[in-house]
mmCIF file of C-alpha atoms in Angstrom:
data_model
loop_
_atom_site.group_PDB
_atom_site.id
_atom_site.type_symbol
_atom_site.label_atom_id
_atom_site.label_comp_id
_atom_site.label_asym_id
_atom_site.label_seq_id
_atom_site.Cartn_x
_atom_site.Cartn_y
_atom_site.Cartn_z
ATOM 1 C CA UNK A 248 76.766 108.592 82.563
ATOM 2 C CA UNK A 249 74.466 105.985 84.299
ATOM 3 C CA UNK A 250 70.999 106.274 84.168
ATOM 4 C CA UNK A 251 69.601 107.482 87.714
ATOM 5 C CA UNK A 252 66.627 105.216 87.018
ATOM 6 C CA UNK A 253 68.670 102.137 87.660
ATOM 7 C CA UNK A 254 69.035 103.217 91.157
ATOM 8 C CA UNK A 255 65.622 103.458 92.182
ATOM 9 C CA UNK A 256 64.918 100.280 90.762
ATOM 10 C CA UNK A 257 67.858 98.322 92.559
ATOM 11 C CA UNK A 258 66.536 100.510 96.219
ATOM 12 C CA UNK A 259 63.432 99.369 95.814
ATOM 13 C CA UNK A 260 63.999 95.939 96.122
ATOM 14 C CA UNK A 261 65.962 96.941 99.439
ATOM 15 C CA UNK A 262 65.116 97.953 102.542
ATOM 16 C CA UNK A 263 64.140 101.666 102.152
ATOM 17 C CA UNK A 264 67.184 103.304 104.398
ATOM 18 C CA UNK A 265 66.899 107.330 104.937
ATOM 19 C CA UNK A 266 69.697 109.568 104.334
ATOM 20 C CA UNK A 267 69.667 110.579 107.953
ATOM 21 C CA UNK A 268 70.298 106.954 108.481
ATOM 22 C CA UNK A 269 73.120 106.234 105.995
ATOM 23 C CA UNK A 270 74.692 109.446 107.310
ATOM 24 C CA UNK A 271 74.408 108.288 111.044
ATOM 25 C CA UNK A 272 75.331 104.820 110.273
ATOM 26 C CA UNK A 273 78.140 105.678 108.219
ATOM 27 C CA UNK A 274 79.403 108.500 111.107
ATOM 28 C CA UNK A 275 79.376 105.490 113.305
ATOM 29 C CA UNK A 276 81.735 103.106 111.319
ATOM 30 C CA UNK A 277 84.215 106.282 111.200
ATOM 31 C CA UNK A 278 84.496 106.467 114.733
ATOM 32 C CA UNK A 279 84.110 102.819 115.265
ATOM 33 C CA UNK A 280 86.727 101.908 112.560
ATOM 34 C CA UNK A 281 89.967 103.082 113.747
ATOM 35 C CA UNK A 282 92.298 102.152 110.868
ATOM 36 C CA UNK A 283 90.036 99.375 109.763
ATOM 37 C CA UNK A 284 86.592 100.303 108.893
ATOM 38 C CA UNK A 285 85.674 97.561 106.730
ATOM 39 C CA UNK A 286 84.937 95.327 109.473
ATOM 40 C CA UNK A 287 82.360 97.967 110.944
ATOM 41 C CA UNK A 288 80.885 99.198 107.375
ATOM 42 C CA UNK A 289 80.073 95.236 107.026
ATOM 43 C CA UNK A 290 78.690 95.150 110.681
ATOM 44 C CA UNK A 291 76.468 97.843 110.061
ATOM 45 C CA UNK A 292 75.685 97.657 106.760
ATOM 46 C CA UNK A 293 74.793 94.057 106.449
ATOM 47 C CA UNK A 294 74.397 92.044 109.979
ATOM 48 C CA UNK A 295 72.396 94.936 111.504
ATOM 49 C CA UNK A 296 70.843 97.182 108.710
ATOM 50 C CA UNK A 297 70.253 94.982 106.218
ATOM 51 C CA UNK A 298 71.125 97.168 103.659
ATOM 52 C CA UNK A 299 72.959 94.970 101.123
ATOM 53 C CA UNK A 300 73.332 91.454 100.794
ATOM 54 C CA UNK A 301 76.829 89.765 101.715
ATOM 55 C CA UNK A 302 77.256 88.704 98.333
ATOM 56 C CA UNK A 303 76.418 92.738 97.046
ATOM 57 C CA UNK A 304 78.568 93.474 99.691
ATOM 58 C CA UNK A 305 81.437 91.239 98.334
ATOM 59 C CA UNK A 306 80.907 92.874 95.212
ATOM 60 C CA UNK A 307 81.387 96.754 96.097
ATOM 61 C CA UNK A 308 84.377 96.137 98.226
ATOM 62 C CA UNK A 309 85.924 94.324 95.007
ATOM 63 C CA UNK A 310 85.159 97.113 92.825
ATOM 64 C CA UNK A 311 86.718 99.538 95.778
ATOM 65 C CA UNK A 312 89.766 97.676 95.802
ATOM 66 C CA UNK A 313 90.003 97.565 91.902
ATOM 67 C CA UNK A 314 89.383 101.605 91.688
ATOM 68 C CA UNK A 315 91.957 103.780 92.159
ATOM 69 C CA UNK A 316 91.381 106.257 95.787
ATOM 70 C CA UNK A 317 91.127 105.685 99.138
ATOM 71 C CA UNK A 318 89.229 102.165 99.166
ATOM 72 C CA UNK A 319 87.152 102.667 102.381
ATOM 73 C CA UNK A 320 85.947 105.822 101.355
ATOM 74 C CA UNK A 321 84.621 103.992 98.556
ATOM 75 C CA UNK A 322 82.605 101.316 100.386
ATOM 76 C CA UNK A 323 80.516 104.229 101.835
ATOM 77 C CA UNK A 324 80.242 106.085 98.286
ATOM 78 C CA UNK A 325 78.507 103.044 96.489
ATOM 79 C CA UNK A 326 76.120 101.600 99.440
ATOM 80 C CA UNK A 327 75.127 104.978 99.172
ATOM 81 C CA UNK A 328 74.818 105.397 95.593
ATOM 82 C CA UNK A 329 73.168 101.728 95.835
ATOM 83 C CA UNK A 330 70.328 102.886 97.949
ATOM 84 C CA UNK A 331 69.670 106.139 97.640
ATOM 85 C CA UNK A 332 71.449 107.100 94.256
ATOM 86 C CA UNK A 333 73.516 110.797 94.499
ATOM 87 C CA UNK A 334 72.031 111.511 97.437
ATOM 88 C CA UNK A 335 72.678 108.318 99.827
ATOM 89 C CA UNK A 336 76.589 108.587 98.065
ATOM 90 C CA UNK A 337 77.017 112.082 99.412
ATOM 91 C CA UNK A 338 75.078 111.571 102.630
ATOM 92 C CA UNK A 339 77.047 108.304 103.483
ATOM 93 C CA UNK A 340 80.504 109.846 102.426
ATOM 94 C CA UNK A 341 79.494 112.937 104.486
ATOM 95 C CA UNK A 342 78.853 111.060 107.647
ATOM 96 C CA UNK A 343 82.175 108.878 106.772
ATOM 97 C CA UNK A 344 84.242 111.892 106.564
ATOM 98 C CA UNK A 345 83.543 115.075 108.032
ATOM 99 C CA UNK A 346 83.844 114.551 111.608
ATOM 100 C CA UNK A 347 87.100 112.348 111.327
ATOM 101 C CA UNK A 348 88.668 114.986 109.210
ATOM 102 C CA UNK A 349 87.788 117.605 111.137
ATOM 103 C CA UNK A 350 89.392 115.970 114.297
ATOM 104 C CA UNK A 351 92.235 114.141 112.775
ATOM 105 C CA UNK A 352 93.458 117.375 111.111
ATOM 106 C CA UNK A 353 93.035 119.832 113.939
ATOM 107 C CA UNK A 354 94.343 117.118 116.692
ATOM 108 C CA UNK A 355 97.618 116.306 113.741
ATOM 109 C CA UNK A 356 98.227 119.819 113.418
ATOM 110 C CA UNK A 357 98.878 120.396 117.280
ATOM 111 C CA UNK A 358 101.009 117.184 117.337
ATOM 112 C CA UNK A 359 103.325 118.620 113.805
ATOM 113 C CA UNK A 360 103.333 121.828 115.398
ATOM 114 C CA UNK A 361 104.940 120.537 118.216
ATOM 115 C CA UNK A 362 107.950 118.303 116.828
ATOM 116 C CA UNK A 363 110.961 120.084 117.671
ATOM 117 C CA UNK A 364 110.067 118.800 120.989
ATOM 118 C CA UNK A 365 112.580 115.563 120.987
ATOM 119 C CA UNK A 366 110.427 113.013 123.208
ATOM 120 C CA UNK A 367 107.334 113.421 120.024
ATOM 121 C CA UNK A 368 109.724 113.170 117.189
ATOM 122 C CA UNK A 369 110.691 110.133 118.797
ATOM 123 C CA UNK A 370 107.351 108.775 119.278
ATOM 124 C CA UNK A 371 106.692 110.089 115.538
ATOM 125 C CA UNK A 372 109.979 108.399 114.309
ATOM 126 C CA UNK A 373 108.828 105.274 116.108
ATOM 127 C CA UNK A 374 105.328 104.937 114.532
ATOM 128 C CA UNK A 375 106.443 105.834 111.081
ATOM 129 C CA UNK A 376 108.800 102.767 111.198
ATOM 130 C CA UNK A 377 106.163 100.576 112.335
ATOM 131 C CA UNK A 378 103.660 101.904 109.945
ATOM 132 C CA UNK A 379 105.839 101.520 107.346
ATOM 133 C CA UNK A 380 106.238 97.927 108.116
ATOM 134 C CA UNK A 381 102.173 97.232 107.945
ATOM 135 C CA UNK A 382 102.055 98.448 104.384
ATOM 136 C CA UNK A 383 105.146 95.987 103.417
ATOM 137 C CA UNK A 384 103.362 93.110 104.984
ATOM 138 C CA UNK A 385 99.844 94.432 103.830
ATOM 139 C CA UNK A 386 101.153 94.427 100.146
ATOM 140 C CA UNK A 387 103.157 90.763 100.618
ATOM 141 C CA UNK A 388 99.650 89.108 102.038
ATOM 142 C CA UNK A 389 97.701 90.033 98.390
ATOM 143 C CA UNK A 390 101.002 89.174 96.676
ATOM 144 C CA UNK A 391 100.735 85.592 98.480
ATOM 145 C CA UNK A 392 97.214 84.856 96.706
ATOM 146 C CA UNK A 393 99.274 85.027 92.799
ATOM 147 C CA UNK A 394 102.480 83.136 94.235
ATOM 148 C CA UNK A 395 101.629 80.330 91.506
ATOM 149 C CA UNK A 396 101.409 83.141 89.014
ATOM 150 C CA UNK A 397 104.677 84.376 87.666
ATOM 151 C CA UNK A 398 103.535 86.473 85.296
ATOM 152 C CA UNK A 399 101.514 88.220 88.202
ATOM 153 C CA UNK A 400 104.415 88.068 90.201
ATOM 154 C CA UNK A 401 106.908 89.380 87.532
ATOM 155 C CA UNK A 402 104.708 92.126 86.844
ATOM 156 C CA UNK A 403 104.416 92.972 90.523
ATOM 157 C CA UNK A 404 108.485 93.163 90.799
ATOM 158 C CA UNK A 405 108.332 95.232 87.815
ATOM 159 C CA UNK A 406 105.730 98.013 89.526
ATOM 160 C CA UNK A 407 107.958 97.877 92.983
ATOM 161 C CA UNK A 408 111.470 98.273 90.885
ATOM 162 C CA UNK A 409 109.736 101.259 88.654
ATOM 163 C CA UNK A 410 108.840 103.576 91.842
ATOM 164 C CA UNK A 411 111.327 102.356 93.861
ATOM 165 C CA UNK A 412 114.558 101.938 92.141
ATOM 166 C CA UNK A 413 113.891 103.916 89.211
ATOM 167 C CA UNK A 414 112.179 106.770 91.060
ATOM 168 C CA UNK A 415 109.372 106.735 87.932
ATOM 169 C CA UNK A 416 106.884 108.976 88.366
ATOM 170 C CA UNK A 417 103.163 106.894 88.829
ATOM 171 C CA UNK A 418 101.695 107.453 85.783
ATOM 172 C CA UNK A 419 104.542 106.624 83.764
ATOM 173 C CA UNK A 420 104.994 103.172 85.743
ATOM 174 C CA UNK A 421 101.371 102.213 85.056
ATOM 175 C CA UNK A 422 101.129 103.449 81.586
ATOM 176 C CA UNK A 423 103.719 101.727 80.723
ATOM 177 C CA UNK A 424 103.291 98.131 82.017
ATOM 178 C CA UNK A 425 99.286 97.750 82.274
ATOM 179 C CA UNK A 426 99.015 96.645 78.813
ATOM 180 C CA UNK A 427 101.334 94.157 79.142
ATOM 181 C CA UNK A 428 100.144 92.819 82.381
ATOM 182 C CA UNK A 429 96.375 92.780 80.830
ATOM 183 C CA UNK A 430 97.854 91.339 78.015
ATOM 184 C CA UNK A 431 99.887 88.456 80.362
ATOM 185 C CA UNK A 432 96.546 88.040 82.161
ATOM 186 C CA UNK A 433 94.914 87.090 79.354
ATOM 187 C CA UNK A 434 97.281 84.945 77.755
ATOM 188 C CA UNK A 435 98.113 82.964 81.074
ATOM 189 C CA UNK A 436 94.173 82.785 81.343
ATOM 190 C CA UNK A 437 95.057 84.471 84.777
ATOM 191 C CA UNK A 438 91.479 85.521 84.677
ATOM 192 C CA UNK A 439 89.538 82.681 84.821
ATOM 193 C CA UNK A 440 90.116 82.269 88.585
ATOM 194 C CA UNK B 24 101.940 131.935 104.553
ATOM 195 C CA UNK B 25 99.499 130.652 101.981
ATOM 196 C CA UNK B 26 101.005 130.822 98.446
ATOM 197 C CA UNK B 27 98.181 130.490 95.666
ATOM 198 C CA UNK B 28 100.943 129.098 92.873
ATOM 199 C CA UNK B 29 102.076 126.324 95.268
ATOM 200 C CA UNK B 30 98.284 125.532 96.048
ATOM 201 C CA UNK B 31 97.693 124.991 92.578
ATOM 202 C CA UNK B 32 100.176 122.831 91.743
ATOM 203 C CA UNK B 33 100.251 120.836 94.238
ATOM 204 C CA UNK B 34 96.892 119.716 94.352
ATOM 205 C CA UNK B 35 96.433 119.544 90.733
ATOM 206 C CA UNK B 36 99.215 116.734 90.960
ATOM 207 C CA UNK B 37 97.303 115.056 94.202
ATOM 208 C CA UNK B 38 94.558 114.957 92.046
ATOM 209 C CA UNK B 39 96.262 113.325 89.124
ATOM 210 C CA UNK B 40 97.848 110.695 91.740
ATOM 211 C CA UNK B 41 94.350 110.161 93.451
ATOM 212 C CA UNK B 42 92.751 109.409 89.599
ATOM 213 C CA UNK B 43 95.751 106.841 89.031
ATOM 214 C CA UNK B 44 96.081 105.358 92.598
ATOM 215 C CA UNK B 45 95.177 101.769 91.812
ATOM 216 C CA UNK B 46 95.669 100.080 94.941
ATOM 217 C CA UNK B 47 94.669 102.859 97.289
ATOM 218 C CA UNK B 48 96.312 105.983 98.234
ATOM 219 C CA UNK B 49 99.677 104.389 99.769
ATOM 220 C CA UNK B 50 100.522 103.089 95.886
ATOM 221 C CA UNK B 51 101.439 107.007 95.561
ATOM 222 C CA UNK B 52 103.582 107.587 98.375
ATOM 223 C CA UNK B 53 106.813 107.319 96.362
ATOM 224 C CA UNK B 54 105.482 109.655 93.787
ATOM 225 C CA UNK B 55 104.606 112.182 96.082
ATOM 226 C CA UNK B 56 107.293 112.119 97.904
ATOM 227 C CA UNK B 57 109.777 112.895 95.026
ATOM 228 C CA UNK B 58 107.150 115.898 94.301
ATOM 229 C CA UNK B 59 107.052 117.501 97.346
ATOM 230 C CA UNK B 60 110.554 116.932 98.936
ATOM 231 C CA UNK B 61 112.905 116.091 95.564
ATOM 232 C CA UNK B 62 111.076 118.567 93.238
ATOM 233 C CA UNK B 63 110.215 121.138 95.192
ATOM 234 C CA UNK B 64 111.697 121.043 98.283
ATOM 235 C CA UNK B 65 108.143 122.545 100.247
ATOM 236 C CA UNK B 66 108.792 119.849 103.093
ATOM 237 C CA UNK B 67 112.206 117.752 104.311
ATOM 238 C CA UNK B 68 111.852 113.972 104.347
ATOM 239 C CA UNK B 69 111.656 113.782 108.251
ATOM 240 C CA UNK B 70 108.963 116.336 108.016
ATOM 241 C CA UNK B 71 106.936 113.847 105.222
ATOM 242 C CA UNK B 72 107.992 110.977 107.296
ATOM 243 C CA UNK B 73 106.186 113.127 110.382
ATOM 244 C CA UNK B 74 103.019 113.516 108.062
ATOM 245 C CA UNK B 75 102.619 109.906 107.563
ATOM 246 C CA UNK B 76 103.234 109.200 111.384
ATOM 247 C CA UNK B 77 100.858 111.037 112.736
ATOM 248 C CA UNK B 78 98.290 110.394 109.980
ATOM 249 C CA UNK B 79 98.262 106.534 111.052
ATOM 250 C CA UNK B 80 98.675 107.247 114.714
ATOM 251 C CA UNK B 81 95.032 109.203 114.557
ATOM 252 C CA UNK B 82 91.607 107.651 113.479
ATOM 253 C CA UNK B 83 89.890 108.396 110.234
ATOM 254 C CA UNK B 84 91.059 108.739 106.278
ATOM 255 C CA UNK B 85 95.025 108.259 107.047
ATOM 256 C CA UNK B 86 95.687 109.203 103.481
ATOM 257 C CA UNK B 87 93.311 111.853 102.727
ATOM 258 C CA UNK B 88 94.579 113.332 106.238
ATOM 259 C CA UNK B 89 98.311 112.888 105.521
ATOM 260 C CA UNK B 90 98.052 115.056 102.443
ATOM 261 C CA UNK B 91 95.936 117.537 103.939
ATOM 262 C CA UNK B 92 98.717 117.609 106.905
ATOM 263 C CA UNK B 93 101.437 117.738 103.530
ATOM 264 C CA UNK B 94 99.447 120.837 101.876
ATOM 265 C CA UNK B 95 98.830 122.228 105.004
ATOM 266 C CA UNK B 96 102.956 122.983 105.401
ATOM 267 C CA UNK B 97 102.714 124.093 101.590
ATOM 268 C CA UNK B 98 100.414 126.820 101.852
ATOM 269 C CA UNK B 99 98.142 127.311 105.707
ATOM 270 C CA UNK B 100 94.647 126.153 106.172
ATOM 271 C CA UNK B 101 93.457 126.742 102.333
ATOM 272 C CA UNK B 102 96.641 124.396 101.043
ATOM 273 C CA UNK B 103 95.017 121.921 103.518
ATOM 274 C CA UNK B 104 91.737 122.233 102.276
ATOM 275 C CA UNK B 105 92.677 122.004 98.345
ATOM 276 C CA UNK B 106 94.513 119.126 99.307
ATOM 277 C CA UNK B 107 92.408 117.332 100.716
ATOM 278 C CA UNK B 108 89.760 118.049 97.883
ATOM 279 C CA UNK B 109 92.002 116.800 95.009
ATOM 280 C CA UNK B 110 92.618 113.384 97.604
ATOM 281 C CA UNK B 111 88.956 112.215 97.852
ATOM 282 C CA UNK B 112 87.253 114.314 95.292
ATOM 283 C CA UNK B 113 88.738 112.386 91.961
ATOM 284 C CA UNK B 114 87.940 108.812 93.144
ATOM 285 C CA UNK B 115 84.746 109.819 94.356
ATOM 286 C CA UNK B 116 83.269 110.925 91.357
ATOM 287 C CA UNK B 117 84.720 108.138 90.082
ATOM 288 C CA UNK B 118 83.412 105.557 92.127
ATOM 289 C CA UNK B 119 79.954 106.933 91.630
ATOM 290 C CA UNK B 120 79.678 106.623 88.115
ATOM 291 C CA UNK B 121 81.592 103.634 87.947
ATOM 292 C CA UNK B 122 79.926 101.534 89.825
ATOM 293 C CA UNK B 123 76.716 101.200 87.807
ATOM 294 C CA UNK B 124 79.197 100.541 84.380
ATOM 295 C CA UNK B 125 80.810 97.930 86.590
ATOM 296 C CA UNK B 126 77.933 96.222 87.779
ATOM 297 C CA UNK B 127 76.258 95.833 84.054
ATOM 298 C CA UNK B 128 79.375 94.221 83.153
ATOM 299 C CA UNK B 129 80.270 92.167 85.923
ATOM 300 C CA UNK B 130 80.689 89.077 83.306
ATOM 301 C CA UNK B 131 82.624 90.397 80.669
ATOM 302 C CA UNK B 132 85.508 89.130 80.215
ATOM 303 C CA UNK B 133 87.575 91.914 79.019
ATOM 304 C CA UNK B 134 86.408 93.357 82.376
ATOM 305 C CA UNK B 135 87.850 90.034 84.324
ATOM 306 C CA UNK B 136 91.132 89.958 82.526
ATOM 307 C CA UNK B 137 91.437 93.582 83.249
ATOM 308 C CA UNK B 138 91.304 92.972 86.946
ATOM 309 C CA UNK B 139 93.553 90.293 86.692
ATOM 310 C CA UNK B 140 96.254 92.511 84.888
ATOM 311 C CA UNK B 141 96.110 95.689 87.081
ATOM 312 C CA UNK B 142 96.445 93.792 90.708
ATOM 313 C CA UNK B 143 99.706 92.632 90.431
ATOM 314 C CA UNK B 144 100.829 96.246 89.452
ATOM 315 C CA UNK B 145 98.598 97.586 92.436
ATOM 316 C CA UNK B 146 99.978 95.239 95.056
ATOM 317 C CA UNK B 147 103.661 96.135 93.594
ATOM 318 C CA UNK B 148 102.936 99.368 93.966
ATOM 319 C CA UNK B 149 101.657 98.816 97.480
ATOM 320 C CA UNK B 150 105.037 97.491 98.807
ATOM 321 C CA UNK B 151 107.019 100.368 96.977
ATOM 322 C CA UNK B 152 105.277 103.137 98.809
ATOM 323 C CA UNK B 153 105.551 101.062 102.310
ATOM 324 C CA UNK B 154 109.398 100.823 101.144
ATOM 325 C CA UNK B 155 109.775 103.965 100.226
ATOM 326 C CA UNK B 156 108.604 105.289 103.506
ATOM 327 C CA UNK B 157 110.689 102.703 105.642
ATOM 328 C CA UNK B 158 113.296 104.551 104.024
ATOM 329 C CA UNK B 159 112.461 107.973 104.692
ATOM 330 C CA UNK B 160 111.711 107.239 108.519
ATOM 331 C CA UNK B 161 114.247 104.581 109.507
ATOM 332 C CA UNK B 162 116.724 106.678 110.360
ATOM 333 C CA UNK B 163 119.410 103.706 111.679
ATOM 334 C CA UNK B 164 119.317 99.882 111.949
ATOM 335 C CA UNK B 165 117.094 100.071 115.580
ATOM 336 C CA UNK B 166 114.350 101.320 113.547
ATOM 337 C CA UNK B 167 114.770 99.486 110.243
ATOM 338 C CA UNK B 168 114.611 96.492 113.122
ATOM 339 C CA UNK B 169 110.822 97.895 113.959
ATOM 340 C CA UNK B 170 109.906 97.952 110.641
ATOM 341 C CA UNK B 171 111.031 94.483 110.289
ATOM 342 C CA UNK B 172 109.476 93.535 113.011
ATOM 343 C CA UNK B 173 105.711 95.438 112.714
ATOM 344 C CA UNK B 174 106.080 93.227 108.999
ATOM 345 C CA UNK B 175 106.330 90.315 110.289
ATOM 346 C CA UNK B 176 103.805 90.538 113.332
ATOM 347 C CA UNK B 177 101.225 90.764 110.992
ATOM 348 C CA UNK B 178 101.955 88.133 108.281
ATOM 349 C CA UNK B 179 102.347 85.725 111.535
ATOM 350 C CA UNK B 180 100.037 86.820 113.941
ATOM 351 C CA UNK B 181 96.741 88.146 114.775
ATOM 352 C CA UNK B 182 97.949 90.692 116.544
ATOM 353 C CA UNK B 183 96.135 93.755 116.266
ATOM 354 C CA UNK B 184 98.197 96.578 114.255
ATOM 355 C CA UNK B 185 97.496 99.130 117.218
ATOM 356 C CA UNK B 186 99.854 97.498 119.354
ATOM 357 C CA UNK B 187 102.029 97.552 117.232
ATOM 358 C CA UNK B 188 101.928 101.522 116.405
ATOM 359 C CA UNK B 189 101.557 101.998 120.241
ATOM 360 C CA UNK B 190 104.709 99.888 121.088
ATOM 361 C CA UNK B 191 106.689 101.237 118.320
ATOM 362 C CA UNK B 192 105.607 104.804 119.328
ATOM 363 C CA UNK B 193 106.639 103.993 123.090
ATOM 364 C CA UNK B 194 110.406 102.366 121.740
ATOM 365 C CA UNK B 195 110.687 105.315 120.052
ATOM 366 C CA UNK B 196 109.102 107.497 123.001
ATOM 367 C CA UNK B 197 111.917 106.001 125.389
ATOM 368 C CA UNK B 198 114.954 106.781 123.057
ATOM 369 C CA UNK B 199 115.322 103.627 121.653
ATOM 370 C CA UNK B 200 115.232 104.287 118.589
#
C-alpha cells in the first residue's frame, strides 16, 4: 500500500483545492463531456483550476490509458488522489459519476423498454453500427503510432485474431501473449521511444 | 425478476473483465458478449447490440452504463446495481493505489518496456471488441456500409463523432437501414 503521507506532501506544493470543489468541478466535466471528457477534465483541471501541471497532467492520463477500466473515470480518481489523497479520489469520482449514472440509466431504461417499437430499434440499429465503427477507427489511430514496429504490430494482430476469430476468453488472450510481447518490447528496444 | 445466482455470477465475471481490461472497457466486449448471450443465453445479440446503442447515444460512463443496462435484463434494478459495482469498482481501487507505485517508478525500465509490451495487445484488443460489435449490430450490407463509413469519417476528418451517431441514428430512424 502507498504511504498516505506522500499525498500531503505532493498537495501541498499545489494549490489547496476543497473536496466540494473537486466534486463540483468534476460534476461539471461529466455533463460537459459528452463522450469525450478528457478535453473538459484538462480544461478544468489545468487552464482554469490550476490543479496539476500539463506535464502531471500528461502523466495521469498515461497511466489511465496503461490501467485496465474505464480510462476517464480514472483521470478523475488520481487528480483526486493527487490532491486530496482518499478523499479528493472519492469526492472527484463521486461528482464524475453519480449524476450521469443516475440519468443515463433511468433515461436508457425507458428507451430498452421501449424497442419493440420498430422506428427505435431502427434508430438503435443505426447508432450501434456507427458506434461500432468509432471504436474500429479509434483502435487503428493508436495502431498508426507502432506502424514501424512489427513486432508491435504482430502482437496487435495476434490480440484481434485471439477474441475475434478464436472466440478466447480475455484472460486467456492476455495471459498468454503479454510475456511475449514484453519480452519483444524489450528485445526490439521498443521501449526506448 | 431478480435472480440472486445470476447476480452473482455475472458480476463476479464483470469484475474479473474490469481487473483485466487493458485498453479500457470496450477491449472486453467480445468476452462479454460470449458470456452473456453464447454461455448463458440471459440476453439475444440484438438485445446486447441495443445495450451498447443506447449506452453511446446517452452522456456519461458508456461502458459502466452499458453493463449496468446488460445486468439490469439479468436480474431488475439490484442486477443493475451489482453490475455496475464490479464495472468501476475493480479499476478504481486499482487506480488509487497504483498510481503512487507508478509515479516512484516512472524511470524504471522494466516499467517502460512493460508499457511498450501491453499496448499493442490493448489496441488489438480495442479493434476486436469494435469488430465484434459491428457484427452483432450490422444486420445487412446498408449497415455494415455505416460502420464503414462512421470508420473512416474519423481517421479522415475532424468531424465530430456526434454527427455521426445522430446521422446514423436518423438512416436508421428512416428505414434505411
Amino acid at each position: 500500500m502507498p504511504t498516505p503521507r506522500t499525498s500531503t506532501t505532493i498537495a501541498a506544493t499545489e494549490i489547496r483545492a476543497s473536496l466540494g470543489a473537486l466534486f463540483l468541478d468534476y460534476l461539471k466535466v461529466s455533463l460537459l463531456g459528452f463522450g469525450g471528457g478528457i478535453v473538459w477534465a484538462h480544461r478544468i483541471t489545468v487552464e482554469q483550476r490550476r490543479w496539476v501541471s500539463e506535464a502531471e497532467f500528461a502523466d495521469i492520463i498515461s497511466f489511465c490509458q496503461f490501467m485496465p477500466g474505464p480510462n476517464i473515470i480514472g483521470i478523475a480518481v488520481c487528480v483526486g488522489a493527487k490532491l486530496r489523497g482518499l478523499q479528493g479520489a472519492i469526492a472527484a469520482f463521486c461528482g464524475f459519476t453519480i449524476l450521469p449514472i443516475a440519468i443515463g440509466f433511468w433515461l436508457g431504461v425507458v428507451y430498452l423498454e421501449h424497442t419493440q417499437i420498430p422506428l427505435l430499434q431502427n434508430i438503435l440499429g443505426g447508432v450501434s453500427a456507427a458506434a461500432s465503427g468509432l471504436l474500429i477507427a479509434t483502435g487503428l489511430r493508436l495502431l498508426m503510432r507502432h506502424r514501424t514496429h512489427p513486432v508491435a504490430l504482430l502482437f496487435a494482430a495476434l490480440a484481434f485474431a485471439g477474441m475475434v476469430w478464436a472466440k478466447l476468453p480475455l484472460l486467456v488472450v492476455l495471459l498468454g501473449l503479454a510475456p511475449f510481447s514484453i519480452a519483444g518490447a524489450a528485445i526490439t528496444g521498443a521501449a526506448r521511444r | 425478476m431478480s435472480d440472486p445466482a445470476a447476480i452473482g455470477v455475472l458480476s463476479g465475471h464483470l469484475a474479473l473483465l474490469s481487473s483485466i481490461s487493458f485498453g479500457g472497457i470496450p477491449s472486453v466486449l467480445p468476452d462479454i458478449r460470449n458470456f452473456v448471450v453464447t454461455a448463458h443465453g440471459w440476453l439475444t445479440d440484438r438485445e446486447f447490440a441495443n445495450c451498447f446503442a443506447v449506452a453511446q447515444a446517452i452522456p456519461g460512463p458508456n461502458m459502466i452504463l452499458m453493463m449496468s443496462y446488460i445486468g439490469w435484463k439479468v436480474a431488475g434494478f439490484p442486477g443493475a446495481i451489482a453490475s455496475a459495482f464490479a464495472t468501476f469498482g475493480p479499476p478504481c481501487t486499482m487506480y488509487y493505489s497504483g498510481y503512487r507505485l507508478w509515479d516512484r517508478f516512472r524511470e524504471a525500465r522494466w516499467q517502460r518496456i512493460t508499457r511498450a509490451g501491453i499496448a499493442p495487445l490493448t489496441i488489438g484488443l480495442i479493434i476486436a471488441g469494435g469488430t465484434v460489435m459491428a457484427r452483432t449490430a450490422d444486420a445487412n450490407r446498408q449497415s455494415a456500409a455505416v460502420t464503414g463509413a462512421a470508420a473512416g469519417l474519423l481517421l479522415a476528418t475532424r468531424v465530430n463523432p456526434l454527427w455521426m451517431i445522430a446521422a446514423a441514428g436518423m438512416l436508421g430512424g428512416l428505414g434505411f437501414l
